[in-house]
Tab-separated table of C-alpha atoms in Angstrom:
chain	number	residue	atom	x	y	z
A	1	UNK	CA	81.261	107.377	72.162
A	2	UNK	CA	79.154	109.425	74.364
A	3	UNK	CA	75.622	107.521	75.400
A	4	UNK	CA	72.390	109.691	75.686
A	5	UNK	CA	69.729	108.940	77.367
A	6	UNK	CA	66.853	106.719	75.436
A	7	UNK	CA	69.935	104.639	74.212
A	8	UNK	CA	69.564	100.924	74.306
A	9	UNK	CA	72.671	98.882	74.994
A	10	UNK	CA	71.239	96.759	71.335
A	11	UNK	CA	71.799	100.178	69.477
A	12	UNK	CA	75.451	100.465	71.458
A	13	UNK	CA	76.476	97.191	70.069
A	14	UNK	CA	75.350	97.456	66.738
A	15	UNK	CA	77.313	100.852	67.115
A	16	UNK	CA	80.544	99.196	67.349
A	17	UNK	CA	79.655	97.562	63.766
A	18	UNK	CA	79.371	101.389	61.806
A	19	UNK	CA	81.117	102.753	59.173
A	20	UNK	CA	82.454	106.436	59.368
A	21	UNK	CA	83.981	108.457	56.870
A	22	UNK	CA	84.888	111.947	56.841
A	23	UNK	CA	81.821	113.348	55.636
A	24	UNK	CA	79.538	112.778	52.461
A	25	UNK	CA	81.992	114.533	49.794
A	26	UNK	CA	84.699	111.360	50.807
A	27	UNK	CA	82.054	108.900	49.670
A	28	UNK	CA	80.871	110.872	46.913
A	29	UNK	CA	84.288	111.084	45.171
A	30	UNK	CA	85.141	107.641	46.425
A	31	UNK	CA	81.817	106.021	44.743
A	32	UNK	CA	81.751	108.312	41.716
A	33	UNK	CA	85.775	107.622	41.300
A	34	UNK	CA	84.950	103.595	41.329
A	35	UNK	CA	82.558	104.192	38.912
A	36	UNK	CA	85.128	106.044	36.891
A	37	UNK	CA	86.826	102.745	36.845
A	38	UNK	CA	84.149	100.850	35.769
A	39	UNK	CA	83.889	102.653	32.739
A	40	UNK	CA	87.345	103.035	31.902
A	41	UNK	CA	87.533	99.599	31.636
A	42	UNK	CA	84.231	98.557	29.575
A	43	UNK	CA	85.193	101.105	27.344
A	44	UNK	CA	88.836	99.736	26.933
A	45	UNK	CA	87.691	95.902	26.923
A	46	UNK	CA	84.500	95.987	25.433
A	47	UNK	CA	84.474	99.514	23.127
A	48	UNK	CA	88.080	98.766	22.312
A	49	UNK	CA	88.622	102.410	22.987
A	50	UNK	CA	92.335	103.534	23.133
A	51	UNK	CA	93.297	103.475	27.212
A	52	UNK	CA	94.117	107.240	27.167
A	53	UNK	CA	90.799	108.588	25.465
A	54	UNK	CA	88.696	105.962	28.165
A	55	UNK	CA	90.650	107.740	30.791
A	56	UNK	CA	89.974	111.853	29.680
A	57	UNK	CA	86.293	110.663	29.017
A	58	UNK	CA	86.287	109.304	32.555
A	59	UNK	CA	87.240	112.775	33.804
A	60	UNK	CA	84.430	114.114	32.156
A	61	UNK	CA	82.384	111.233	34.208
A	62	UNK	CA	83.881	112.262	37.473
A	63	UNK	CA	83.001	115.781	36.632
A	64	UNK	CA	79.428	115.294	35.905
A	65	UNK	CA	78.427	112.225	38.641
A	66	UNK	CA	80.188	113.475	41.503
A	67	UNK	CA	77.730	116.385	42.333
A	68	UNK	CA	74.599	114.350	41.828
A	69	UNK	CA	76.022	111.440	44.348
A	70	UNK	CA	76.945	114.487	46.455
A	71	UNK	CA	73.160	115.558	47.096
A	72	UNK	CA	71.800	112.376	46.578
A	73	UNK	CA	73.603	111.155	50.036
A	74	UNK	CA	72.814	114.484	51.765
A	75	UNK	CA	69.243	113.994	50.697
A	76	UNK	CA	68.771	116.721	48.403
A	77	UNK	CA	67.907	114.146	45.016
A	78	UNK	CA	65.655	111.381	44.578
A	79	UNK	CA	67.051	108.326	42.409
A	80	UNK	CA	65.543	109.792	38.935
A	81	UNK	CA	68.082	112.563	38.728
A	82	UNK	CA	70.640	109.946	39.552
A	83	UNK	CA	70.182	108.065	36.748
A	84	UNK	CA	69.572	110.950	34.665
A	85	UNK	CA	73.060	111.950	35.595
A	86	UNK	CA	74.710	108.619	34.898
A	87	UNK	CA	72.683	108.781	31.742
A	88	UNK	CA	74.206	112.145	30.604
A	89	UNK	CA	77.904	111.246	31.655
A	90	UNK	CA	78.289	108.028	29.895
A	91	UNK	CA	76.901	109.543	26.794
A	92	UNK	CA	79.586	112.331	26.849
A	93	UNK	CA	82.158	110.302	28.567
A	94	UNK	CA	82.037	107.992	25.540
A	95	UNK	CA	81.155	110.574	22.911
A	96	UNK	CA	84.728	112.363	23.928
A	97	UNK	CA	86.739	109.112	24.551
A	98	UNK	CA	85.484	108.174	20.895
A	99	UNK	CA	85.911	111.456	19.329
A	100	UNK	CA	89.543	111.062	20.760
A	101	UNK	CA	90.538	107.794	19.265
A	102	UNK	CA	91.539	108.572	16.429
A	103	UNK	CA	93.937	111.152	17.602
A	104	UNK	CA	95.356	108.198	19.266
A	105	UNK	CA	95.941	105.724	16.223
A	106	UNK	CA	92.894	103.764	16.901
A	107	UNK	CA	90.198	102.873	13.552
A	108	UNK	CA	86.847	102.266	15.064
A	109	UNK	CA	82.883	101.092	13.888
A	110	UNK	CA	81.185	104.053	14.427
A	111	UNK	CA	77.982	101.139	14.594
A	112	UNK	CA	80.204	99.320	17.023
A	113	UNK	CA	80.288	102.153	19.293
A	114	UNK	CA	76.761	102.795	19.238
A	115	UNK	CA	75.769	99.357	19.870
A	116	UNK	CA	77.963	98.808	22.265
A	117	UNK	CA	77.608	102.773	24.046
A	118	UNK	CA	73.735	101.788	24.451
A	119	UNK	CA	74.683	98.761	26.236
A	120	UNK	CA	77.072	100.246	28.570
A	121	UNK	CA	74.487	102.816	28.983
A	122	UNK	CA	71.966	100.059	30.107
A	123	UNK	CA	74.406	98.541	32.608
A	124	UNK	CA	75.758	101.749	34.152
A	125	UNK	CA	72.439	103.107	34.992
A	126	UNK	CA	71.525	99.657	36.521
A	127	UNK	CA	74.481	99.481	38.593
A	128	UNK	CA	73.963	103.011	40.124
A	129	UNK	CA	70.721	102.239	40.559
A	130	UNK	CA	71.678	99.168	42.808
A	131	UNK	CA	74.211	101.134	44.718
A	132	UNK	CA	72.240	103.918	45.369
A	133	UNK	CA	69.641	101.123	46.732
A	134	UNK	CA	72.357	99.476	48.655
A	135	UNK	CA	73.713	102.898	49.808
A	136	UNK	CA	69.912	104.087	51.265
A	137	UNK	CA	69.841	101.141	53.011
A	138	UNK	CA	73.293	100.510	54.589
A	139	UNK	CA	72.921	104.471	55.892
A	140	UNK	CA	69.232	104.253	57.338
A	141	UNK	CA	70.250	101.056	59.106
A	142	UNK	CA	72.612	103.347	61.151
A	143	UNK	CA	75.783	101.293	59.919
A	144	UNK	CA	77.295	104.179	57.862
A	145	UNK	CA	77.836	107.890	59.297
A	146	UNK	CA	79.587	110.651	58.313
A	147	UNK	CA	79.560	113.682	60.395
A	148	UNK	CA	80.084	113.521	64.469
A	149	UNK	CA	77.570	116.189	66.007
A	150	UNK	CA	77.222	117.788	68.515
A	151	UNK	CA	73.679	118.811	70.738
A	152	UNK	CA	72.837	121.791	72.699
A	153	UNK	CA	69.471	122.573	74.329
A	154	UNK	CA	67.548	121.433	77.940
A	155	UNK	CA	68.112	117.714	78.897
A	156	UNK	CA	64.650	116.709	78.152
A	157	UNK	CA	64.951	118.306	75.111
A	158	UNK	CA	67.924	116.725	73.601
A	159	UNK	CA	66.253	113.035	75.030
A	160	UNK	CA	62.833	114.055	73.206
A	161	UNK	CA	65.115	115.307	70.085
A	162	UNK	CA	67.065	112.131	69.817
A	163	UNK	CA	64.203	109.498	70.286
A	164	UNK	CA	61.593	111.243	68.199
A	165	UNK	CA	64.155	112.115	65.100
A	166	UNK	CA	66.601	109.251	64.983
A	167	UNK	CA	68.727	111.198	63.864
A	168	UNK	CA	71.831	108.203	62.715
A	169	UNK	CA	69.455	107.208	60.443
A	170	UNK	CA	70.186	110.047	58.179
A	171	UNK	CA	73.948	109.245	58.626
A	172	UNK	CA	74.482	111.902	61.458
A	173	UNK	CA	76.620	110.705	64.943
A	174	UNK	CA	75.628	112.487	68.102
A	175	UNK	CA	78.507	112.517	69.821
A	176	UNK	CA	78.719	115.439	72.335
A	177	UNK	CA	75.733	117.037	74.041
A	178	UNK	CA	75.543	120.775	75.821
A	179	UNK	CA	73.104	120.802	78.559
A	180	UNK	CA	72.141	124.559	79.042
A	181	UNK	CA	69.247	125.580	81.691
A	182	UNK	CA	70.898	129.519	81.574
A	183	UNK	CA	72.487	131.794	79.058
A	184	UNK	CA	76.240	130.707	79.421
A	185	UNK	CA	78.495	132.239	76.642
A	186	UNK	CA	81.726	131.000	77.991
A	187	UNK	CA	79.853	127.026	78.758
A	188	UNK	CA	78.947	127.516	74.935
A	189	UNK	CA	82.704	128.618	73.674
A	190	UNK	CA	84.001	125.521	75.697
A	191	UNK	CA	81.479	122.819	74.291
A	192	UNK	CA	82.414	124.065	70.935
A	193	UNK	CA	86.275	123.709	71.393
A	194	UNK	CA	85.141	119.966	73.089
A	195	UNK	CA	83.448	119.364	70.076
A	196	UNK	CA	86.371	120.448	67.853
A	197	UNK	CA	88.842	118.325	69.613
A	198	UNK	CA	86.570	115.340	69.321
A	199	UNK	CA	86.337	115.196	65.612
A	200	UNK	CA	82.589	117.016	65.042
A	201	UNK	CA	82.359	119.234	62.189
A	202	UNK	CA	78.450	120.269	63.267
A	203	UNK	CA	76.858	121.901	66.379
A	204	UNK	CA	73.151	121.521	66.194
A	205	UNK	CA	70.874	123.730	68.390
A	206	UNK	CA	67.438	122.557	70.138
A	207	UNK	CA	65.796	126.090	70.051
A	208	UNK	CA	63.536	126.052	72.868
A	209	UNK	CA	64.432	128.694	75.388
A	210	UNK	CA	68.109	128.538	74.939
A	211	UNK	CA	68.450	131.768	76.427
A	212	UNK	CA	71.118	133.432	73.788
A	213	UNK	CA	70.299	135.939	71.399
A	214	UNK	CA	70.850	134.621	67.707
A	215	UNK	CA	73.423	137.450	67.257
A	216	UNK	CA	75.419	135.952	70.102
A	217	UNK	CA	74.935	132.678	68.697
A	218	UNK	CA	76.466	133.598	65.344
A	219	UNK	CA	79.236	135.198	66.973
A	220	UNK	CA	80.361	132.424	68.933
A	221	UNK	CA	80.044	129.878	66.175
A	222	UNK	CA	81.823	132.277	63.529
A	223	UNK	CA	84.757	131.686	65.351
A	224	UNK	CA	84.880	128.279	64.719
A	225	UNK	CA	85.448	126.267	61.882
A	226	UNK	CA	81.979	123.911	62.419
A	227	UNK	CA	78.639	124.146	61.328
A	228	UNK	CA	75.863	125.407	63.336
A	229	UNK	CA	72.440	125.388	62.579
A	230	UNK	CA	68.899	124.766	64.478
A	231	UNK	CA	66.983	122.024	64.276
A	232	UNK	CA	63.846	121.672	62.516
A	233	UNK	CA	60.390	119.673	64.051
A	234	UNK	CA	60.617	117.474	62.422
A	235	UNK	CA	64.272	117.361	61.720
A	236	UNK	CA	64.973	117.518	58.012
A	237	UNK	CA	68.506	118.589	56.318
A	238	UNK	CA	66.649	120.073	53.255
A	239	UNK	CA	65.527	122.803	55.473
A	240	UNK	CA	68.023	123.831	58.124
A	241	UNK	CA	67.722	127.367	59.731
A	242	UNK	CA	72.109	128.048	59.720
A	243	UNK	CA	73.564	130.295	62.574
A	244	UNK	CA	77.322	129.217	61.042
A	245	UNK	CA	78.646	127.461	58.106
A	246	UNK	CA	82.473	126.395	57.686
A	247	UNK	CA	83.877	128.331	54.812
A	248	UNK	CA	85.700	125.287	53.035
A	249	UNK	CA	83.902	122.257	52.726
A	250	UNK	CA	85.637	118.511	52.690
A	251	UNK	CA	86.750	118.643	49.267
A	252	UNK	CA	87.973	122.423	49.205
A	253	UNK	CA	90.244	121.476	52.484
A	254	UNK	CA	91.168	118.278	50.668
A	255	UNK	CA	92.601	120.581	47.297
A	256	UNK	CA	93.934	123.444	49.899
A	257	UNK	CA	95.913	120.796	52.299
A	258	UNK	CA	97.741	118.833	48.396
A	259	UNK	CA	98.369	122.109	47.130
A	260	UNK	CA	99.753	123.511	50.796
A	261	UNK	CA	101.812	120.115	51.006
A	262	UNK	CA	103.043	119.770	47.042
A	263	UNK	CA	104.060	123.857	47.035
A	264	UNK	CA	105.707	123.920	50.678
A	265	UNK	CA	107.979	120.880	49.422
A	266	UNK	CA	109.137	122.086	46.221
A	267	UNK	CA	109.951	125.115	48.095
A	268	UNK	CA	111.498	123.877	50.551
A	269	UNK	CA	114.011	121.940	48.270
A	270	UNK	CA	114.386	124.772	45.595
A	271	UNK	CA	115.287	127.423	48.463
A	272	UNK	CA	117.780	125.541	50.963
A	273	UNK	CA	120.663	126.971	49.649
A	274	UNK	CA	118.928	130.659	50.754
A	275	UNK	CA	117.842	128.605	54.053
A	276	UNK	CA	121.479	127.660	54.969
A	277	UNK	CA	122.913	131.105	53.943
A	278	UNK	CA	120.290	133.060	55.834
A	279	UNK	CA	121.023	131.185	58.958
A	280	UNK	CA	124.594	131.531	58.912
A	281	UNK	CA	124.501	135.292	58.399
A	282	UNK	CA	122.233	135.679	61.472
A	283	UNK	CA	124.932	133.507	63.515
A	284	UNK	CA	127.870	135.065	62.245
A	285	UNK	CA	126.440	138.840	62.778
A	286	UNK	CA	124.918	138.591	66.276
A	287	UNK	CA	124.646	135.754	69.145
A	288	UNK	CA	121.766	133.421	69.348
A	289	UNK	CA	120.026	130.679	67.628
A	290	UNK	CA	119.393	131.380	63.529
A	291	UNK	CA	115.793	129.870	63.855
A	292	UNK	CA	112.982	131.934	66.682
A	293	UNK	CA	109.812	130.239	67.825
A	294	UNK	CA	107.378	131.976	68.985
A	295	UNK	CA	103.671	130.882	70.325
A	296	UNK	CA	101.074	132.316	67.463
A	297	UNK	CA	97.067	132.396	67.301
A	298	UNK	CA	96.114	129.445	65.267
A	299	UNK	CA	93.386	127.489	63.321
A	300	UNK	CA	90.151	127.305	65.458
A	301	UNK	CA	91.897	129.356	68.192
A	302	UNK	CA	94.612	126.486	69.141
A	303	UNK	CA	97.965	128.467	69.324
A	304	UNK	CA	100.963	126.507	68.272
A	305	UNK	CA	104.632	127.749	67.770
A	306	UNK	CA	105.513	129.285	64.864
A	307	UNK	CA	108.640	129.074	62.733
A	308	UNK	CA	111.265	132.289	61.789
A	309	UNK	CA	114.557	133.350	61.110
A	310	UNK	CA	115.820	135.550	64.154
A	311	UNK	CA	115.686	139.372	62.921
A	312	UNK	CA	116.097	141.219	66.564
A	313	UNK	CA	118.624	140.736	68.721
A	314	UNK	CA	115.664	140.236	71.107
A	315	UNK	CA	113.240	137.389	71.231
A	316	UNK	CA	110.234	138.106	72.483
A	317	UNK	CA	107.107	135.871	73.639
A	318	UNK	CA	104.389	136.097	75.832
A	319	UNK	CA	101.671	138.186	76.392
A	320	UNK	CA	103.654	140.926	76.551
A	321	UNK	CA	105.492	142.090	73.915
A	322	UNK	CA	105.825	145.301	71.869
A	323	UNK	CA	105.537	145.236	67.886
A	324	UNK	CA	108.256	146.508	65.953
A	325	UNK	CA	108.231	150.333	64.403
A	326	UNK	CA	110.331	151.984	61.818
A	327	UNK	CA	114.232	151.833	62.635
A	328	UNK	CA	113.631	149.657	65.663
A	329	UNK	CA	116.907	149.049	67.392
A	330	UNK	CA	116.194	145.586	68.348
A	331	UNK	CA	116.492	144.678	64.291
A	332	UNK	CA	119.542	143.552	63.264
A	333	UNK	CA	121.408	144.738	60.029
A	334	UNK	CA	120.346	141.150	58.602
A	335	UNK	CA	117.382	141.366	60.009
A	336	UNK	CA	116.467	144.450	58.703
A	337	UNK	CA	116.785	142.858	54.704
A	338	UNK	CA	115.461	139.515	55.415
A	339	UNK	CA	112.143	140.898	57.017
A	340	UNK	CA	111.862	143.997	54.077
A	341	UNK	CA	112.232	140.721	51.586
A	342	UNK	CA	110.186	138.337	53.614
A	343	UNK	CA	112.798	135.952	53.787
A	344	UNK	CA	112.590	135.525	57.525
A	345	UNK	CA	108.775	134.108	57.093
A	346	UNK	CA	110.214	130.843	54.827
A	347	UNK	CA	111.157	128.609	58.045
A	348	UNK	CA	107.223	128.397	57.849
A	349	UNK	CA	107.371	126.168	54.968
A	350	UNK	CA	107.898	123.447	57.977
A	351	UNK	CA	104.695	124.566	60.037
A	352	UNK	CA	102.802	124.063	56.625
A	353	UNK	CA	104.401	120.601	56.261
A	354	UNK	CA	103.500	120.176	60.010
A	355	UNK	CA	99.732	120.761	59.128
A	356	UNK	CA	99.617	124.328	61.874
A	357	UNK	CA	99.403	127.020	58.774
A	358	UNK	CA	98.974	127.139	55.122
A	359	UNK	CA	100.636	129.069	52.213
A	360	UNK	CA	97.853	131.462	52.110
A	361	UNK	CA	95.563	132.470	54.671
A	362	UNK	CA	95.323	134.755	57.697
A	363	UNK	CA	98.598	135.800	59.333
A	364	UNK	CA	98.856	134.298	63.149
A	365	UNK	CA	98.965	136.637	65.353
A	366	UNK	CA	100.966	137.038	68.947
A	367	UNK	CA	99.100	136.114	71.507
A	368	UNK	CA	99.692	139.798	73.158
A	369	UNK	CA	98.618	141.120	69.525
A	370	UNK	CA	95.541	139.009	68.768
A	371	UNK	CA	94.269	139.876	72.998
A	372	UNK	CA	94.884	143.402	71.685
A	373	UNK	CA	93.131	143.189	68.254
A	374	UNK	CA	90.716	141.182	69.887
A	375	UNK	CA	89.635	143.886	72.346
A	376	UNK	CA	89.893	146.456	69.211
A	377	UNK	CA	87.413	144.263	66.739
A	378	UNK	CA	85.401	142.039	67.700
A	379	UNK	CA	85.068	139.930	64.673
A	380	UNK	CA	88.966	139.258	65.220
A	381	UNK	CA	88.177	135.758	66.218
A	382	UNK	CA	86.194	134.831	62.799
A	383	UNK	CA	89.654	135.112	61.385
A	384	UNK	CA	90.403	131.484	62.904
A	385	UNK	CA	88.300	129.404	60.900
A	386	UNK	CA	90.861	128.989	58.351
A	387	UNK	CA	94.561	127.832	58.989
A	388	UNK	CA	97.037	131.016	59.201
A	389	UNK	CA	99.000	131.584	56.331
A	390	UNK	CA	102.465	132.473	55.565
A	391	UNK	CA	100.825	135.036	53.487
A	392	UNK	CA	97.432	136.265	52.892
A	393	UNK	CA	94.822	138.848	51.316
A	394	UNK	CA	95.418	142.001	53.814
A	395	UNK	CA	99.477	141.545	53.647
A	396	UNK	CA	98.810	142.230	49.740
A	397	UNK	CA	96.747	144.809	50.495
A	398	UNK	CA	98.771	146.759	52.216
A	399	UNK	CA	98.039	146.070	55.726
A	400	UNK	CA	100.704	144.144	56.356
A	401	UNK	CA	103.229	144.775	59.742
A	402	UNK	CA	102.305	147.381	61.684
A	403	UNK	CA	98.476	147.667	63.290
A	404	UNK	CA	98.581	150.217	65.551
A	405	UNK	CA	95.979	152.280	64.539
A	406	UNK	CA	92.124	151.205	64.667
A	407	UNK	CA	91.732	152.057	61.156
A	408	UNK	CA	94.720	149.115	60.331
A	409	UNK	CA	93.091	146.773	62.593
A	410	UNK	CA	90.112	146.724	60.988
A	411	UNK	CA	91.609	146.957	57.484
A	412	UNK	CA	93.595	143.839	58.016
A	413	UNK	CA	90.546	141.925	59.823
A	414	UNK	CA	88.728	143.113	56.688
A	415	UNK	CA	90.894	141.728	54.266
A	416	UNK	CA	91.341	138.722	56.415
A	417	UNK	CA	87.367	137.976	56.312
A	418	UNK	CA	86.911	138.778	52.738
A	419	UNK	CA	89.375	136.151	52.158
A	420	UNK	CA	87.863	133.683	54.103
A	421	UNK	CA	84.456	134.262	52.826
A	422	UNK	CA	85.262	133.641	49.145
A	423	UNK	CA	88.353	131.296	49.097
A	424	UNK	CA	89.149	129.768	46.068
A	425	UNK	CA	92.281	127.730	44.660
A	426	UNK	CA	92.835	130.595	42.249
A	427	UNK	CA	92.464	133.127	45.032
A	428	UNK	CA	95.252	131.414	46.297
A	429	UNK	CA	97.149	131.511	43.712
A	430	UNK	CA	96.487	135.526	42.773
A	431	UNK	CA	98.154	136.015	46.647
A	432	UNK	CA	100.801	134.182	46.218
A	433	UNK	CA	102.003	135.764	42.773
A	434	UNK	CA	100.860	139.133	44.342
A	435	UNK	CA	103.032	138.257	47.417
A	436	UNK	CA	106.082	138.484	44.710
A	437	UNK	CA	105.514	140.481	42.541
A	438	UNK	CA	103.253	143.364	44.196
A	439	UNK	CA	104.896	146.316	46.117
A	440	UNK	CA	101.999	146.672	48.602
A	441	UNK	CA	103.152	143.317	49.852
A	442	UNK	CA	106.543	144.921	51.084
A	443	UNK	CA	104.670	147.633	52.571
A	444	UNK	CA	105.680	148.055	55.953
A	445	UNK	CA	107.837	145.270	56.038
A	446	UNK	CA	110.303	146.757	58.732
């Protein structure tokens, strides 16, 4: 942990006793999941509700509690609506789990239930009362935090900032700090990538005489998957001015990651047999390894090496390289039918397992490709704040393979940004069947 100045070595030590999670969404499902519990069980042990309807009325809690303990840690709610919401989600949470019983063989008071219901109501509302309390408490005392963040602005600045504001009060770690006297673009790009490596999901900016134009300041941080935003005098997260925002929040990269890891598995295991017959074709028709690797453009602008069945008799890397074309004679005969059906993209299953790309999302680019696209479009780079899929939005679109033209450069970056900007599970989902089923996504494919 980074110390600023102003810090007193009593603050240090009672540093070492904090709690950090991964942001205020992990504690919000992880309290409003315990509570879940909680009234599975009274309903089961006191109600003498059937197990099964306790547990679909405790979705229904989940469901309604989670957003409420959401904006009550990031300080949007006061404790009223709290208990308004516990209120409202044991009624229905026990309203369904009794309306369900019977289904499930169970004979029940309907007096019982209401007795009982009010008194479960009365606890319930108590308890999140107390935790909420206990939860205030623990994070203003600076011994839980969630997100690590990171400071830029003048050195006296960032001091004044951090005494005035005490800012791990509000559950906020400063861990990495950008001193700035001049307008340094590249300085900027390379504190951001520090702050990336170091675990910080939020840049915040001190905006006295920075010396960058907001429009410069948006396009660095929109490359980036961190937000950015400028402080406030006094600081207050109800009323942040936002230069960037990441475009999946904790619980959306939670769902994307389980569904990457669950699909890319079942794949994997349902297509082996095509796996082990693709790579003996490409070994018995032309010398060379079955598998290629080959360094892509990756999430937040790391490059790793990406996964594919050989097509060419070439394999290429670098940052110079030349893209295929129609009837290139550096495809093989194999090659030629496992990139028309997409079959040479599968060993990618393994950099999804691995964590480097997802099923859906931006395709990585070469690194001579992405300098070239780069140079083409500027807003290239925004593609990077989302993991690279094995298939995305522009390849079934029709932009897929060949961008030599500026008009299919910006198509594809198009496609790629819309994508980003409004991802949803389902989205996901629509590519992927589209990515079967849909001729545009074997446009091109040469």
């Amino acid at each position: 942990m980074i110390t600023f100045p102003g810090t007193s070595r009593h603050v240090e030590r009672r540093a070492r006793k904090r709690i950090y999670l991964p942001g205020r969404a992990s504690l919000g499902w992880l309290v409003s999941g315990c509570e879940a519990v909680g009234v599975v069980l009274f309903q089961v042990l006191a109600i003498g509700l059937p197990p099964i309807a306790a547990l679909m009325g405790a979705a229904f809690w989940i469901v309604f509690t989670y957003p409420s303990w959401y904006l009550f840690l990031g300080g949007q709610v006061k404790f009223v609506p709290m208990l308004v919401s516990a209120a409202g989600a044991w009624i229905v949470s026990t309203g369904i789990a009794a309306i369900l019983a019977p289904v499930f063989g169970a004979g029940l008071d309907a007096n019982l239930i209401v007795w009982l219901g009010g008194i479960g109501l009365v606890v319930f509302m108590g308890l999140r009362a107390l935790l909420a309390a206990s939860l205030v408490q623990v994070i203003t005392q600076g011994r839980l935090q969630f997100e690590q963040l990171g400071i830029v602005g003048r050195p006296e600045d960032i001091r004044d900032f951090l005494k005035r504001d005490q800012i791990w009060q509000r559950g906020l770690q400063p861990s990495r700090r950008h001193e700035i006297s001049s307008a340094d673009p590249e300085a900027l790009r390379t504190f951001l990538i520090d702050c990336i490596a170091h675990g910080c999901s939020q840049v915040l900016f001190l905006p006295e005489q920075l010396g960058l134009e907001r429009s410069q300041l948006e396009h660095i941080c929109a490359r980036y998957n961190i937000d950015a935003y400028f402080a406030s005098n006094p600081f207050d997260p109800n009323h942040l001015d936002w230069i960037a925002e990441r475009p999946v929040g904790f619980t959306g990269a939670v769902v994307k990651r389980l569904f990457d890891i669950v699909g890319a598995s079942i794949l994997l295991v349902v297509l082996s047999p095509l796996l082990a017959l693709t790579a003996l074709a490409i070994r018995l028709e032309s010398p060379g390894p079955a598998l290629f690797r080959q360094e892509r453009m990756g999430f937040n602008g790391f490059s790793f090496m990406i996964l594919k069945f050989r097509s060419m008799r070439v394999m290429e890397d670098g940052r110079e390289m030349t893209q295929v074309r129609w009837q290139d004679e550096r495809v093989t005969r194999i090659g030629r039918f496992i990139r028309a059906t997409s079959i040479d993209e599968l060993p990618q299953l393994i950099n999804v397992l691995y964590g480097e790309m997802s099923l859906v999302g931006p395709r990585p680019h070469a690194l001579a490709h992405n300098s070239e696209m780069e140079r083409a479009v500027a807003r290239n780079a925004h593609r990077n704040r989302l993991k690279p899929g094995i298939t995305g939005w522009a390849q079934v679109s029709g932009y897929r393979g060949d961008t030599s033209t500026q008009e299919r450069m910006e198509g594809r970056i198009a496609h790629d940004l819309f994508y980003i900007e409004h991802w949803s599970l389902f989205f996901d989902i629509k590519i992927l069947f589209l990515t079967v089923f849909s001729k545009k996504a074997r446009e091109n494919a040469f």
